Structure formats: C-alpha cells, structure tokens
Amino acid sequence: MIRRSSKIAVAGLVAVWPCAGMAENQTTELTNSYGTPGGLIDMPTAEMAPVGQLATTVDHYDGATKTTLSFQVTKRLSASFRYSAVYGLVPGPGRPAFNTYYDRSFDLSFRLVNEGQYMPAINIGLQDMVGTGLFGGEYIVATKSFGERLRVSAGLGWGRLGSYNSIGSTGTRPTSILGQGGIPTYDRWFRGDVAPFAGLSYQLSDRVNVSLEYSSDGYDREVLDGITTHDMPVNIGVKYRVSEALSLGAYALNGTEFGVNATLSLNARKPAVNGGAETAPVPVAPRAPGAARDLGWTDDPQRPQTVQASVTQSLETEGLRLHGFDLSANRAHVMIRNPRYDMRPQAVGRTARVLTRTLPASVEVLTITQVEKGMPVSSTTFRRSDLERLENAPASEILAAARFDDPLTLGQRPALAEDAFPRFDWTIGPFLNFSVFDPDNPVRANGGIRFKGDYHIGSGFRASGSVSYKLFGNLDKVTIGPSNLPRVRSNVARYSLTDDPTLDYLTLAHFGRPAKNIYSRFTVGYLEKMYAGASAEVLWKPVNSRLALGAEVNYLVPRDFDQLFDTRTRNTGTGTIPEFNGHVSAYYDFGNGFHGRIDAGRYLAGDWGATVAIDREFDNGWRVGAYATKTDVSSATFGEGSFDKGIRIVIPLSWGSGTPTRTKTNTVIRSLSRDGGARLQVNDRLYEAIRSTHEPEMTKTWGKFWR
Amino acid sequence: MTRRFLSGLAAGALVVLAGCSGGDGDSGAGLKMLKGALAPKQEAKLPDAAQLSALMQQSLQATDQPIVAVAIPKRKSIAVMPRIESNGAYATHGTSDRRSLTLKQGMVTATRGLGEDLMSSDVDAALALVRGRKPGSVQRVQRYLDGENQTVALETTCRVTPGATVRYQAGELDRRAVKVQESCKAQTTQFTNNYQVDAANGRILQAQQWISPLNGALLIQQLR
C-alpha cells in the first residue's frame, strides 16, 4: 500500500514559499562594478537589494580592483563599504610615493520614491562620501520596469558621475581633504559639474542579464595618470547567475577596457532552513484528570531526589544543564544553564516540556530561571495546565499566559545541583586573527592554536585563562605610524612579534546580583593582550525593559610585549598611559530592528569623548552595525582617519547550519589601531551576557518555544 | 540548494576553527556543520516492499499504541511511527531519531524535526467536512517560522470534495473508504490534500497533506 507513495501525484503543489511573497519594490540581486545593488555597469540605478542582503563583489579591470560589501539595511536604505586598489595612480604633491593606491570608501543610497504604475522608482545616492573621495560622486536616478524583463534608468550625476559631457554646474566643488581624511565630504556633495547618464538592463533568461549604459564618468584622474584611456562613453555588460549565491559578470568599459566581477550574496533573512532542522522536542505529557489532587508523593522523602535525577537526565538529552532545583507540593523552580540554544525561548520551551513529563502531577506552577555566568538572569513562570492546553495553539497564546520576572523578586533561590560548582569548561582549537583592509595591505593574519578554560568556583566567582601559540602570521608587519598620544594601541604590531606562547588573558572574575534589576562584574588580572589591572562594571536592566544603563571603571597597567606575566612602564615616549579610564553607557532596543548604544567617558589614552553605535539586528541573531568614536583629541592629533570608526557584522552559526548553537562569527572592519578613542577589551561585559534572556528579546523569537 | 550550501560554507569557513571542548561547551558545532556542508548528499535508500512490510509487522507487534506509516516522497524517506503521546484530540507520533508529527483525528496539524516545520494549524472546519465526507468551503490556517524565527500564518481557503469509494488496506486495517479532496488557495500559493475516510465511521485512514516547500507533501497511513 505504502509503495504507492512515491507515485502519488503532487498535483497543485507550488514550490514557492507562501509567506515570503511580500513584493519588494524594484529590487535586484545584481550589483554593478562598484558592488552596489543595480543592473548596470558603472552607473547607479534606483534598484535596491532585498532587505538583509549582504553582497560581496570583487571587481577587476586593468586599472583597479574593488572589493565591496553592500548591505540592504531597510527597504529604502543601502550602505556599502569598499576597499580598492588602484594601480599606477600618481601621488598628489606632498603625498608619499606608492605603486598601488589602497583606498577605502563608503556609499549610501536612499529610495526617495517607490515605483508605481507610471512613476519610476527614484533614488538619491552618495558614492565614496567619506575621506579622500577618489570615487566621490552624487546622483539622483530613476528606474522604471517595462514588463518583467526590461529596466530603464536615467539620472543626473555630480563629482565623478558628472565628469563627462556636463550640462551645467551647481557651484564649485572643493578638492581639499577635510581633517585627516575619514570625515564625510559634505562640502562637495551635489556641487560642481552635472552630467546626465542612462542605461538599460534586460533579463535574457533566469540566469543571464545584459546591460548597456551611457556613462557620465570621464575617468579623468585615471586618464591623466595614464592608467587608462577614454574612447567612448558607452559600456556594455553581461551577468551570469551561477547559483542563488554566486553571480559572475564581464563588461567592456569606455571602449578601451575589459573588466570582470564576481558577487557572493548572503541574506540575513534566508537561513539554511527556516525554523531550523534540529530534532523534535519531547511532547507535553498532560496529566490524567484528577491526578493533580494526589499529594501522596509528598510523604515520600526520597521522591524529590528521584524527580530531580530524572529532570537532570531529560534536560541533558536536550543539551541543557540543571543548575538548581526546588520542588514543593504544587510549585517547582528550576535553574538551567543553556550551552546550546541561541534562541532562548527554545531552551525554556524544551525545559517546560521536560518538566511536564517528569514532575509529580500535583505541581501546577513551573518557574524556569536561566543562568548566565553563574547569575540568575531571567525567570519565566507558567501554569502547567496552560502548557497542556496550549501545546497545539499558536505560540503567542502561551506567551500571553507566561510571566517574566527578575529571579531576585522570586524569593529564595533553588538549591544548587550537586555539579553546579565547581565546574571546569575548556576548549582547545585553532585560531585566526585578521587585520583587513589596512591602507597598505588588504589582509594580514596570525594563526595558531589556542587553549581556553573557565573554572567556575562558585558564589559567582570564576577563574579564566587563555593561552595561544602562534604558528604563522604577519600581523607583526602592521605599520606603526607616528602618534601624538600615549601609545595605547598603535604599537599593536609589537605584540605580534613573539613566537613563544602568549597569555591572552588570565583573570579572576566575580559576577553578581547586588539588587533587583542590577548586575555586577568585577574582573582582576591580565585582562587582555595589552593590559592588566582591574575592571568593575555595573548594569541596570529590568527584565522587561528595552533600555539598559551601565557604568564601568578600569585601573590598568600596560603588559609587556611578550604577553607573559610582566608589565611595562606607562611611559611610551609619546606620553603616559593613564591609570584610570571608564564609561557610562546607555543601550536601547528600538524594537524595529535597530539597536542603539552610547558610551561616554574616558578612553585609554586619557581622552574624553563618546562612542555611538547603531546596529541593524535581525531576530535570528544577525547584526550589521556601525560605530564612531569622537573624543577631545583633534583630527590632527588623532592622525589618519580623523577619528575612530568601524563596521561590524555578527553572523550566528545556526543561520548557516540549521541547528541551534550559540556560536557566532564576529567580523569587525575598523580604522587602523590608533590611540584616540581606544577602549579596554575586557571579557564578559554584562549587557550582551544577559540581554537575550530578557523579555523584549525572548518575545521576538517566541515561536521557537514550541520548536 | 547551492545557495544554502554556499552560505553554510561561508559561515562555516569563518569559524572552521571549532576544535574540541569539555564541560558545558556544545562541542564542535562548527566542525559538525562543515562536515555536513561538505559531505556528498546521500540518496536515501527506500526500503523495498518486503522490508517495509516486515518493519510494519515488527512495529505493530512492539506496541499496542496507534501507529502510522509516513512517507515524505520529496525527501525520499519512509518511517513507521508509533504514537508517543496524546493531548486531548491531538496525537503525537515519533521516530527514535526524534522526528515527530502531530495529528488531530488523523489530519496533520504540526511537524517537528523535519525542517521548515509546520508549527501549528487551525483545521477544525476542514476536519468536520472531511470526516463527514461532505462538500463545502472552509478556512485553514497553517503556521510556520520564517527566516528570522518569527511566526507567520498561511491562511488558505479550501474546497472540500468527496469522491469515489475505495478499499483501504494497510497494516491491520482492511476498510471501505471514501476519497476526499481538499484544494487550498492563498494569494501566493496553492496546494491539494487528499484523504481516505472510513465509510462507516468517518475516521481518516490516510492523509496526503502538503506541509512546506522543503518537505512537499506527507503521506500518512493508519496501520491499526
């Protein structure tokens, strides 16, 4: 009978995911030679990528190689970071000589008007809007679709995009660089010559796209320096889509050059498997009617222990650890450690189901407290009858029936499980440390082997250490530029010179809950690669709050370059490293996919100022953000880049693997290690340690509760 | 699939360096994932008729619980699943390798551990028509987790049509059954479910139900 299964007609099945059908307006997964969303070659269009798209494009023609990371922040905003190598550029007067000019640039494109039946989509954009502005240009562009396959774009360009056959001008465009570079070139935007450009792209098939454009970029600087010649303003290109992730392209440029590119795209909203591919949870075990009235078990003094043993074992099967346990006639309170589930509702949901299967029937109220760094950080309480009743209902219903509390408000903590403390966690494995997109080298790295251990002593105390052994690498070649400040970070290369094992950190830390809504950390020892000392932090964060406030103060002594047990003098030749630094911080989850953070205080070099960070956060753990630090150090004193800024990308491994894991990759692209606006890198700062267990964050992915 | 492979690989390559661990650490997640991404996709081998029938007999003897045979043609997999729990009108059937599905009076309302799982469903109206072998139009709601783990509901309008009477033979059952078709439509998708319903008592003996793009349709046959 069942053999027929494979032959059964699957008539009417449509392989389109029904819920992802929300039409986005005038989008494309193609990128141009600048790596920004768009179907043309050099010219921008009003197209946007799908939200959450992260595309890396490597583009090459004889004169330059451009590597661009483009991210679709919202439906209307696209941001790109580019690292380019231009070959044969002649240095300007007073600039140092170079063979290859490495340049970093940053673009924004904003959708002003969405496409309508007759109305084209209209974008306004800034290209290479920060710093030296070699690729600097601004534009307003409109794109209209005609049928499914043809898209036509036309626009006006300034700067580089207004350099060929201009039709007029708006003021004069300054050429001097603001500060020490690294500052938005607002004085140039939409100034100077204006020229029109246009183009069309045509989708030949699912895989092949061809394009033709009239370019308003005269390649003036490249022609002047003899890198290329400009014969005609027409470019043609073809794109081939190898897979959903990979596209290849080729184009003819200016009638004289031939170029190629490759694009690798990921989308934060498209994980390997929607909802995850991990194995099933155990089902809720409903109690027999009337069973809840049976209190006979309370007369058996052995019963709580046998129950605890079976809870421990069932949680182990789910990858969870029982940390504390308290059982009375109709209430149970369990504390769990969760080494596996990045989506915390899943850890709580699986625990709740285990409890329905293991606790005596009279126990009606179940409290599950999550423990992080030895601290009870968040409690969720359910009625067992609600779990029984709502197992097959939408997850929002059990959320409505659940209560979140600060564990400190729930009275006495449950008795600790026997193996809660002391406890030793360790990992041994290879490591790679990168320094990417430096002004004088695209990639540098150190690799080797690292051992890390955490000894959980109990009562909130923990001893931690990490030892690395470098096997290869060239991070010691990172240039140490001039500095006008105490060298608090800029001599980073000297820390990479040693070929002996290094002590990355060796600390004794205490994590505590001094009062309701308050968390504390005190760390003493060798705090990080460059500094030893003591670090104290306190954080205020109610369990249901999207706002958190924190403060941190550090006492530091610089460590010796060999990163063993010695320290060195605070005097660095360019100044004295101060003993104390610290910050006050505010964190706020805007709730619409954006998270903001401000840190204000005294930085390592004794400079005072603030750091502003904005992250675009996806509920599955993806984060793409940018930060900037401005202190009372002047641009001139700070040096190249004028002030510290960077981009960071967090990708949860569960997104790529389809199974729960708390492992994440953290990529930071930042300015050079300079001395202004630098902070201590102590481990286990409080906010990130507790935030994901709190109500606002748990609510976002509550659907995982029943998964 | 290539996109999935590549994205998996890209994320994997960033943390290839997982190594091993002890204590609470969830060991080697990165390595496991990389292995998964690099391993050649194995064509699942379907058991032949004799093997399958032996498996069903064995399973029927091993338990006196209700038991179903489940086929996922698109995933090329077949399993025999005894009931592991029941909660009111819902029965959860599972395999030893922790894949499960939940049936409400024979109709699938949820799956777990298949990937792109059906999280929950509202099927009462459809159940009434299908079990009653009556024609009519009903609303059906199926809930999923999207790429960000947010719950999304697929709401469809379904046309239920009874059809011919057939003989249903599976496991311990040999019954006269009525074929019932349920054709569902939403703005962006459409699918058809097929049932065989006991002519005497309205029990759903066989259900062929669409679950999700990854899984396609599940075929569930009652064996007892």
Short mmCIF file of N, CA and C in Angstrom, two decimals, chain A residues 273-419:
data_model
loop_
_atom_site.label_atom_id
_atom_site.label_comp_id
_atom_site.label_asym_id
_atom_site.label_seq_id
_atom_site.Cartn_x
_atom_site.Cartn_y
_atom_site.Cartn_z
N VAL A 273 17.76 26.66 6.87
CA VAL A 273 16.42 26.06 6.97
C VAL A 273 15.57 26.97 7.83
N ASN A 274 14.45 27.44 7.30
CA ASN A 274 13.54 28.25 8.11
C ASN A 274 13.08 27.46 9.33
N GLY A 275 13.20 28.08 10.51
CA GLY A 275 12.74 27.40 11.72
C GLY A 275 13.71 26.38 12.26
N GLY A 276 14.77 26.07 11.51
CA GLY A 276 15.78 25.13 11.99
C GLY A 276 15.46 23.69 11.64
N ALA A 277 16.52 22.88 11.55
CA ALA A 277 16.34 21.47 11.18
C ALA A 277 16.65 20.56 12.36
N GLU A 278 16.77 21.12 13.56
CA GLU A 278 17.10 20.28 14.72
C GLU A 278 16.00 19.28 15.02
N THR A 279 16.34 18.26 15.82
CA THR A 279 15.39 17.19 16.10
C THR A 279 14.21 17.70 16.93
N ALA A 280 13.19 16.86 17.01
CA ALA A 280 11.95 17.25 17.68
C ALA A 280 12.13 17.34 19.19
N PRO A 281 11.36 18.18 19.84
CA PRO A 281 11.32 18.18 21.30
C PRO A 281 10.48 17.00 21.78
N VAL A 282 10.53 16.73 23.08
CA VAL A 282 9.57 15.76 23.60
C VAL A 282 8.22 16.47 23.71
N PRO A 283 7.11 15.75 23.50
CA PRO A 283 5.81 16.41 23.63
C PRO A 283 5.44 16.66 25.09
N VAL A 284 4.50 17.58 25.30
CA VAL A 284 3.94 17.79 26.63
C VAL A 284 3.23 16.50 27.05
N ALA A 285 3.40 16.11 28.31
CA ALA A 285 2.66 14.95 28.81
C ALA A 285 1.52 15.46 29.69
N PRO A 286 0.30 15.49 29.19
CA PRO A 286 -0.80 16.01 30.01
C PRO A 286 -1.10 15.05 31.16
N ARG A 287 -1.56 15.62 32.27
CA ARG A 287 -1.87 14.78 33.42
C ARG A 287 -3.26 14.17 33.24
N ALA A 288 -3.43 12.99 33.84
CA ALA A 288 -4.76 12.38 33.82
C ALA A 288 -5.71 13.25 34.64
N PRO A 289 -6.98 13.32 34.25
CA PRO A 289 -7.92 14.13 35.02
C PRO A 289 -7.92 13.70 36.49
N GLY A 290 -7.89 14.67 37.38
CA GLY A 290 -7.94 14.34 38.80
C GLY A 290 -6.61 14.02 39.41
N ALA A 291 -5.59 13.70 38.57
CA ALA A 291 -4.29 13.29 39.10
C ALA A 291 -3.65 14.40 39.93
N ALA A 292 -3.95 15.66 39.57
CA ALA A 292 -3.31 16.77 40.25
C ALA A 292 -3.63 16.84 41.74
N ARG A 293 -4.73 16.17 42.15
CA ARG A 293 -5.11 16.23 43.56
C ARG A 293 -4.32 15.25 44.42
N ASP A 294 -3.58 14.34 43.77
CA ASP A 294 -2.87 13.31 44.50
C ASP A 294 -1.59 13.86 45.11
N LEU A 295 -1.57 14.02 46.43
CA LEU A 295 -0.38 14.55 47.10
C LEU A 295 0.38 13.46 47.82
N GLY A 296 0.03 12.20 47.53
CA GLY A 296 0.66 11.08 48.20
C GLY A 296 2.18 11.12 48.12
N TRP A 297 2.71 11.62 47.00
CA TRP A 297 4.16 11.60 46.81
C TRP A 297 4.90 12.46 47.84
N THR A 298 4.18 13.45 48.40
CA THR A 298 4.87 14.36 49.32
C THR A 298 5.26 13.66 50.62
N ASP A 299 4.68 12.49 50.85
CA ASP A 299 5.06 11.74 52.05
C ASP A 299 6.34 10.95 51.85
N ASP A 300 6.77 10.85 50.60
CA ASP A 300 7.95 10.05 50.30
C ASP A 300 9.18 10.97 50.28
N PRO A 301 10.03 10.90 51.29
CA PRO A 301 11.17 11.85 51.37
C PRO A 301 12.18 11.64 50.23
N GLN A 302 12.18 10.47 49.63
CA GLN A 302 13.13 10.20 48.54
C GLN A 302 12.66 10.79 47.22
N ARG A 303 11.36 11.08 47.12
CA ARG A 303 10.78 11.41 45.82
C ARG A 303 11.43 12.63 45.16
N PRO A 304 11.62 13.77 45.90
CA PRO A 304 12.23 14.93 45.23
C PRO A 304 13.57 14.60 44.58
N GLN A 305 14.35 13.74 45.23
CA GLN A 305 15.65 13.40 44.64
C GLN A 305 15.50 12.60 43.35
N THR A 306 14.58 11.64 43.35
CA THR A 306 14.43 10.85 42.13
C THR A 306 13.86 11.72 41.02
N VAL A 307 12.95 12.64 41.39
CA VAL A 307 12.42 13.56 40.38
C VAL A 307 13.55 14.42 39.81
N GLN A 308 14.38 14.96 40.70
CA GLN A 308 15.49 15.81 40.25
C GLN A 308 16.42 15.03 39.31
N ALA A 309 16.68 13.79 39.66
CA ALA A 309 17.56 12.99 38.81
C ALA A 309 16.97 12.82 37.42
N SER A 310 15.67 12.61 37.36
CA SER A 310 15.09 12.39 36.03
C SER A 310 14.97 13.71 35.26
N VAL A 311 14.77 14.83 35.96
CA VAL A 311 14.80 16.14 35.28
C VAL A 311 16.20 16.38 34.71
N THR A 312 17.22 16.14 35.52
CA THR A 312 18.60 16.34 35.08
C THR A 312 18.87 15.55 33.81
N GLN A 313 18.45 14.29 33.85
CA GLN A 313 18.74 13.43 32.71
C GLN A 313 17.98 13.86 31.45
N SER A 314 16.70 14.19 31.63
CA SER A 314 15.92 14.61 30.45
C SER A 314 16.45 15.92 29.88
N LEU A 315 16.89 16.83 30.74
CA LEU A 315 17.45 18.09 30.24
C LEU A 315 18.75 17.83 29.48
N GLU A 316 19.57 16.92 29.97
CA GLU A 316 20.82 16.57 29.28
C GLU A 316 20.54 16.17 27.84
N THR A 317 19.46 15.38 27.65
CA THR A 317 19.10 14.94 26.31
C THR A 317 18.82 16.13 25.40
N GLU A 318 18.32 17.21 25.98
CA GLU A 318 18.02 18.43 25.20
C GLU A 318 19.23 19.36 25.11
N GLY A 319 20.35 18.94 25.67
CA GLY A 319 21.54 19.80 25.63
C GLY A 319 21.51 20.88 26.70
N LEU A 320 20.69 20.70 27.73
CA LEU A 320 20.58 21.70 28.79
C LEU A 320 21.12 21.11 30.11
N ARG A 321 21.50 22.00 31.04
CA ARG A 321 22.04 21.54 32.32
C ARG A 321 21.18 22.06 33.46
N LEU A 322 20.85 21.16 34.37
CA LEU A 322 20.10 21.59 35.56
C LEU A 322 21.08 22.22 36.54
N HIS A 323 20.82 23.48 36.89
CA HIS A 323 21.74 24.21 37.76
C HIS A 323 21.22 24.27 39.19
N GLY A 324 19.90 24.35 39.33
CA GLY A 324 19.30 24.39 40.66
C GLY A 324 17.89 23.85 40.61
N PHE A 325 17.37 23.34 41.72
CA PHE A 325 16.09 22.64 41.69
C PHE A 325 15.39 22.82 43.03
N ASP A 326 14.11 23.13 42.94
CA ASP A 326 13.33 23.32 44.15
C ASP A 326 11.92 22.79 43.88
N LEU A 327 11.45 21.87 44.71
CA LEU A 327 10.17 21.23 44.44
C LEU A 327 9.30 21.29 45.69
N SER A 328 8.06 21.76 45.54
CA SER A 328 7.11 21.68 46.64
C SER A 328 5.84 21.05 46.10
N ALA A 329 4.80 20.95 46.95
CA ALA A 329 3.60 20.20 46.57
C ALA A 329 3.01 20.69 45.25
N ASN A 330 2.93 22.02 45.04
CA ASN A 330 2.36 22.47 43.77
C ASN A 330 3.18 23.51 43.01
N ARG A 331 4.44 23.67 43.40
CA ARG A 331 5.32 24.58 42.66
C ARG A 331 6.66 23.90 42.40
N ALA A 332 7.26 24.24 41.28
CA ALA A 332 8.63 23.81 41.04
C ALA A 332 9.41 24.98 40.48
N HIS A 333 10.66 25.12 40.87
CA HIS A 333 11.52 26.18 40.35
C HIS A 333 12.83 25.51 39.91
N VAL A 334 13.12 25.59 38.62
CA VAL A 334 14.38 25.02 38.15
C VAL A 334 15.25 26.13 37.57
N MET A 335 16.55 26.02 37.82
CA MET A 335 17.51 26.93 37.18
C MET A 335 18.27 26.11 36.14
N ILE A 336 18.40 26.68 34.95
CA ILE A 336 19.09 25.94 33.88
C ILE A 336 20.26 26.74 33.32
N ARG A 337 21.27 26.00 32.89
CA ARG A 337 22.31 26.59 32.05
C ARG A 337 22.06 26.08 30.64
N ASN A 338 22.29 26.98 29.69
CA ASN A 338 21.93 26.68 28.30
C ASN A 338 23.13 26.85 27.39
N PRO A 339 23.92 25.80 27.20
CA PRO A 339 25.06 25.94 26.30
C PRO A 339 24.69 25.78 24.83
N ARG A 340 23.48 25.41 24.51
CA ARG A 340 23.16 25.06 23.13
C ARG A 340 22.31 26.06 22.37
N TYR A 341 21.20 26.52 22.94
CA TYR A 341 20.19 27.20 22.13
C TYR A 341 20.44 28.70 22.05
N ASP A 342 20.69 29.20 20.84
CA ASP A 342 20.85 30.65 20.68
C ASP A 342 19.51 31.35 20.79
N MET A 343 18.42 30.67 20.43
CA MET A 343 17.08 31.23 20.60
C MET A 343 16.59 30.80 21.98
N ARG A 344 16.64 31.72 22.94
CA ARG A 344 16.38 31.33 24.33
C ARG A 344 14.97 30.78 24.56
N PRO A 345 13.95 31.25 23.82
CA PRO A 345 12.62 30.65 24.04
C PRO A 345 12.64 29.14 23.82
N GLN A 346 13.49 28.69 22.93
CA GLN A 346 13.56 27.25 22.68
C GLN A 346 14.11 26.51 23.90
N ALA A 347 15.11 27.07 24.55
CA ALA A 347 15.65 26.44 25.76
C ALA A 347 14.57 26.37 26.84
N VAL A 348 13.83 27.46 26.99
CA VAL A 348 12.78 27.49 28.01
C VAL A 348 11.63 26.55 27.63
N GLY A 349 11.27 26.54 26.35
CA GLY A 349 10.18 25.69 25.88
C GLY A 349 10.51 24.21 26.06
N ARG A 350 11.73 23.85 25.76
CA ARG A 350 12.11 22.44 25.90
C ARG A 350 12.16 22.05 27.38
N THR A 351 12.65 22.98 28.21
CA THR A 351 12.66 22.70 29.64
C THR A 351 11.23 22.51 30.15
N ALA A 352 10.33 23.39 29.72
CA ALA A 352 8.94 23.30 30.19
C ALA A 352 8.34 21.95 29.84
N ARG A 353 8.58 21.47 28.63
CA ARG A 353 8.02 20.18 28.24
C ARG A 353 8.63 19.03 29.03
N VAL A 354 9.95 19.13 29.28
CA VAL A 354 10.58 18.09 30.11
C VAL A 354 9.91 18.06 31.48
N LEU A 355 9.63 19.24 32.01
CA LEU A 355 9.03 19.29 33.35
C LEU A 355 7.64 18.65 33.37
N THR A 356 6.85 18.86 32.29
CA THR A 356 5.51 18.24 32.28
C THR A 356 5.62 16.71 32.28
N ARG A 357 6.75 16.21 31.86
CA ARG A 357 6.92 14.75 31.78
C ARG A 357 7.55 14.15 33.02
N THR A 358 8.13 15.00 33.86
CA THR A 358 8.91 14.44 34.97
C THR A 358 8.37 14.81 36.36
N LEU A 359 7.64 15.93 36.49
CA LEU A 359 7.23 16.37 37.82
C LEU A 359 5.97 15.64 38.28
N PRO A 360 5.82 15.45 39.60
CA PRO A 360 4.58 14.87 40.12
C PRO A 360 3.37 15.69 39.68
N ALA A 361 2.24 15.01 39.51
CA ALA A 361 1.07 15.65 38.90
C ALA A 361 0.52 16.83 39.70
N SER A 362 0.79 16.89 40.97
CA SER A 362 0.22 18.00 41.76
C SER A 362 0.95 19.31 41.53
N VAL A 363 2.09 19.28 40.90
CA VAL A 363 2.87 20.51 40.69
C VAL A 363 2.24 21.29 39.54
N GLU A 364 1.70 22.48 39.84
CA GLU A 364 0.96 23.25 38.85
C GLU A 364 1.75 24.46 38.34
N VAL A 365 2.55 25.07 39.19
CA VAL A 365 3.26 26.29 38.78
C VAL A 365 4.73 25.97 38.53
N LEU A 366 5.18 26.27 37.31
CA LEU A 366 6.55 25.95 36.92
C LEU A 366 7.32 27.23 36.65
N THR A 367 8.45 27.41 37.34
CA THR A 367 9.30 28.57 37.07
C THR A 367 10.64 28.08 36.54
N ILE A 368 11.03 28.67 35.40
CA ILE A 368 12.29 28.30 34.78
C ILE A 368 13.19 29.53 34.78
N THR A 369 14.33 29.41 35.46
CA THR A 369 15.24 30.53 35.56
C THR A 369 16.50 30.24 34.77
N GLN A 370 16.84 31.17 33.85
CA GLN A 370 18.06 31.00 33.06
C GLN A 370 19.24 31.57 33.83
N VAL A 371 20.35 30.83 33.78
CA VAL A 371 21.56 31.23 34.48
C VAL A 371 22.64 31.53 33.46
N GLU A 372 23.23 32.71 33.56
CA GLU A 372 24.36 33.08 32.70
C GLU A 372 25.49 33.57 33.58
N LYS A 373 26.70 33.10 33.32
CA LYS A 373 27.88 33.49 34.11
C LYS A 373 27.63 33.28 35.60
N GLY A 374 26.88 32.27 35.92
CA GLY A 374 26.60 31.98 37.32
C GLY A 374 25.52 32.86 37.93
N MET A 375 25.00 33.84 37.16
CA MET A 375 23.98 34.74 37.69
C MET A 375 22.60 34.28 37.23
N PRO A 376 21.61 34.23 38.14
CA PRO A 376 20.23 34.04 37.67
C PRO A 376 19.80 35.32 36.98
N VAL A 377 19.40 35.25 35.70
CA VAL A 377 19.19 36.48 34.95
C VAL A 377 17.75 36.71 34.49
N SER A 378 16.97 35.63 34.38
CA SER A 378 15.61 35.82 33.87
C SER A 378 14.77 34.61 34.26
N SER A 379 13.58 34.87 34.80
CA SER A 379 12.69 33.77 35.19
C SER A 379 11.41 33.85 34.37
N THR A 380 10.95 32.69 33.91
CA THR A 380 9.69 32.61 33.19
C THR A 380 8.81 31.61 33.92
N THR A 381 7.58 32.01 34.22
CA THR A 381 6.69 31.16 35.01
C THR A 381 5.46 30.80 34.19
N PHE A 382 5.09 29.53 34.25
CA PHE A 382 3.93 29.01 33.52
C PHE A 382 3.04 28.24 34.47
N ARG A 383 1.76 28.16 34.14
CA ARG A 383 0.89 27.19 34.77
C ARG A 383 0.97 25.93 33.92
N ARG A 384 1.13 24.81 34.58
CA ARG A 384 1.28 23.56 33.85
C ARG A 384 0.04 23.27 33.01
N SER A 385 -1.14 23.65 33.56
CA SER A 385 -2.35 23.40 32.78
C SER A 385 -2.39 24.24 31.51
N ASP A 386 -1.74 25.42 31.52
CA ASP A 386 -1.65 26.22 30.29
C ASP A 386 -0.76 25.53 29.25
N LEU A 387 0.34 24.95 29.72
CA LEU A 387 1.23 24.24 28.79
C LEU A 387 0.48 23.08 28.15
N GLU A 388 -0.31 22.38 28.96
CA GLU A 388 -1.09 21.25 28.45
C GLU A 388 -2.13 21.72 27.43
N ARG A 389 -2.78 22.82 27.77
CA ARG A 389 -3.90 23.31 26.98
C ARG A 389 -3.43 23.95 25.67
N LEU A 390 -2.24 24.59 25.67
CA LEU A 390 -1.85 25.43 24.54
C LEU A 390 -0.75 24.83 23.67
N GLU A 391 -0.42 23.55 23.91
CA GLU A 391 0.67 22.94 23.15
C GLU A 391 0.43 23.02 21.65
N ASN A 392 -0.82 22.92 21.24
CA ASN A 392 -1.12 22.91 19.80
C ASN A 392 -1.72 24.23 19.31
N ALA A 393 -1.62 25.25 20.14
CA ALA A 393 -2.14 26.58 19.76
C ALA A 393 -0.98 27.44 19.26
N PRO A 394 -1.26 28.59 18.64
CA PRO A 394 -0.17 29.49 18.24
C PRO A 394 0.69 29.86 19.46
N ALA A 395 1.99 30.02 19.24
CA ALA A 395 2.91 30.28 20.35
C ALA A 395 2.55 31.56 21.11
N SER A 396 1.87 32.49 20.43
CA SER A 396 1.53 33.75 21.09
C SER A 396 0.63 33.51 22.30
N GLU A 397 -0.12 32.41 22.30
CA GLU A 397 -1.04 32.18 23.42
C GLU A 397 -0.31 31.77 24.68
N ILE A 398 0.72 30.94 24.56
CA ILE A 398 1.46 30.58 25.76
C ILE A 398 2.31 31.76 26.22
N LEU A 399 2.69 32.62 25.27
CA LEU A 399 3.42 33.85 25.65
C LEU A 399 2.53 34.73 26.52
N ALA A 400 1.27 34.85 26.10
CA ALA A 400 0.34 35.69 26.86
C ALA A 400 0.11 35.12 28.26
N ALA A 401 0.25 33.80 28.40
CA ALA A 401 -0.01 33.17 29.69
C ALA A 401 1.26 33.07 30.55
N ALA A 402 2.41 33.46 29.98
CA ALA A 402 3.68 33.34 30.72
C ALA A 402 3.98 34.64 31.47
N ARG A 403 4.78 34.52 32.53
CA ARG A 403 5.17 35.72 33.26
C ARG A 403 6.69 35.79 33.34
N PHE A 404 7.23 36.97 33.09
CA PHE A 404 8.67 37.16 33.21
C PHE A 404 8.98 37.90 34.51
N ASP A 405 9.99 37.45 35.21
CA ASP A 405 10.39 38.13 36.43
C ASP A 405 11.90 38.19 36.53
N ASP A 406 12.35 39.19 37.28
CA ASP A 406 13.72 39.17 37.74
C ASP A 406 13.81 38.08 38.79
N PRO A 407 14.71 37.11 38.63
CA PRO A 407 14.77 36.00 39.60
C PRO A 407 14.91 36.49 41.04
N LEU A 408 15.45 37.69 41.22
CA LEU A 408 15.66 38.18 42.58
C LEU A 408 14.35 38.49 43.30
N THR A 409 13.27 38.67 42.53
CA THR A 409 11.99 39.00 43.16
C THR A 409 11.22 37.75 43.54
N LEU A 410 11.77 36.57 43.24
CA LEU A 410 11.01 35.35 43.47
C LEU A 410 11.37 34.66 44.78
N GLY A 411 12.01 35.39 45.67
CA GLY A 411 12.33 34.78 46.97
C GLY A 411 13.58 33.94 46.88
N GLN A 412 13.63 32.94 47.73
CA GLN A 412 14.83 32.15 47.87
C GLN A 412 15.20 31.43 46.57
N ARG A 413 16.49 31.42 46.27
CA ARG A 413 16.94 30.70 45.09
C ARG A 413 16.86 29.20 45.33
N PRO A 414 16.57 28.43 44.29
CA PRO A 414 16.55 26.97 44.46
C PRO A 414 17.91 26.45 44.90
N ALA A 415 17.89 25.29 45.55
CA ALA A 415 19.14 24.67 45.97
C ALA A 415 19.94 24.29 44.72
N LEU A 416 21.25 24.55 44.77
CA LEU A 416 22.09 24.27 43.61
C LEU A 416 22.22 22.77 43.39
N ALA A 417 22.27 22.39 42.13
CA ALA A 417 22.53 20.99 41.81
C ALA A 417 23.96 20.66 42.24
N GLU A 418 24.19 19.39 42.49
CA GLU A 418 25.49 18.97 43.03
C GLU A 418 26.64 19.37 42.10
N ASP A 419 26.41 19.23 40.80
CA ASP A 419 27.51 19.50 39.87
C ASP A 419 27.51 20.94 39.36
#
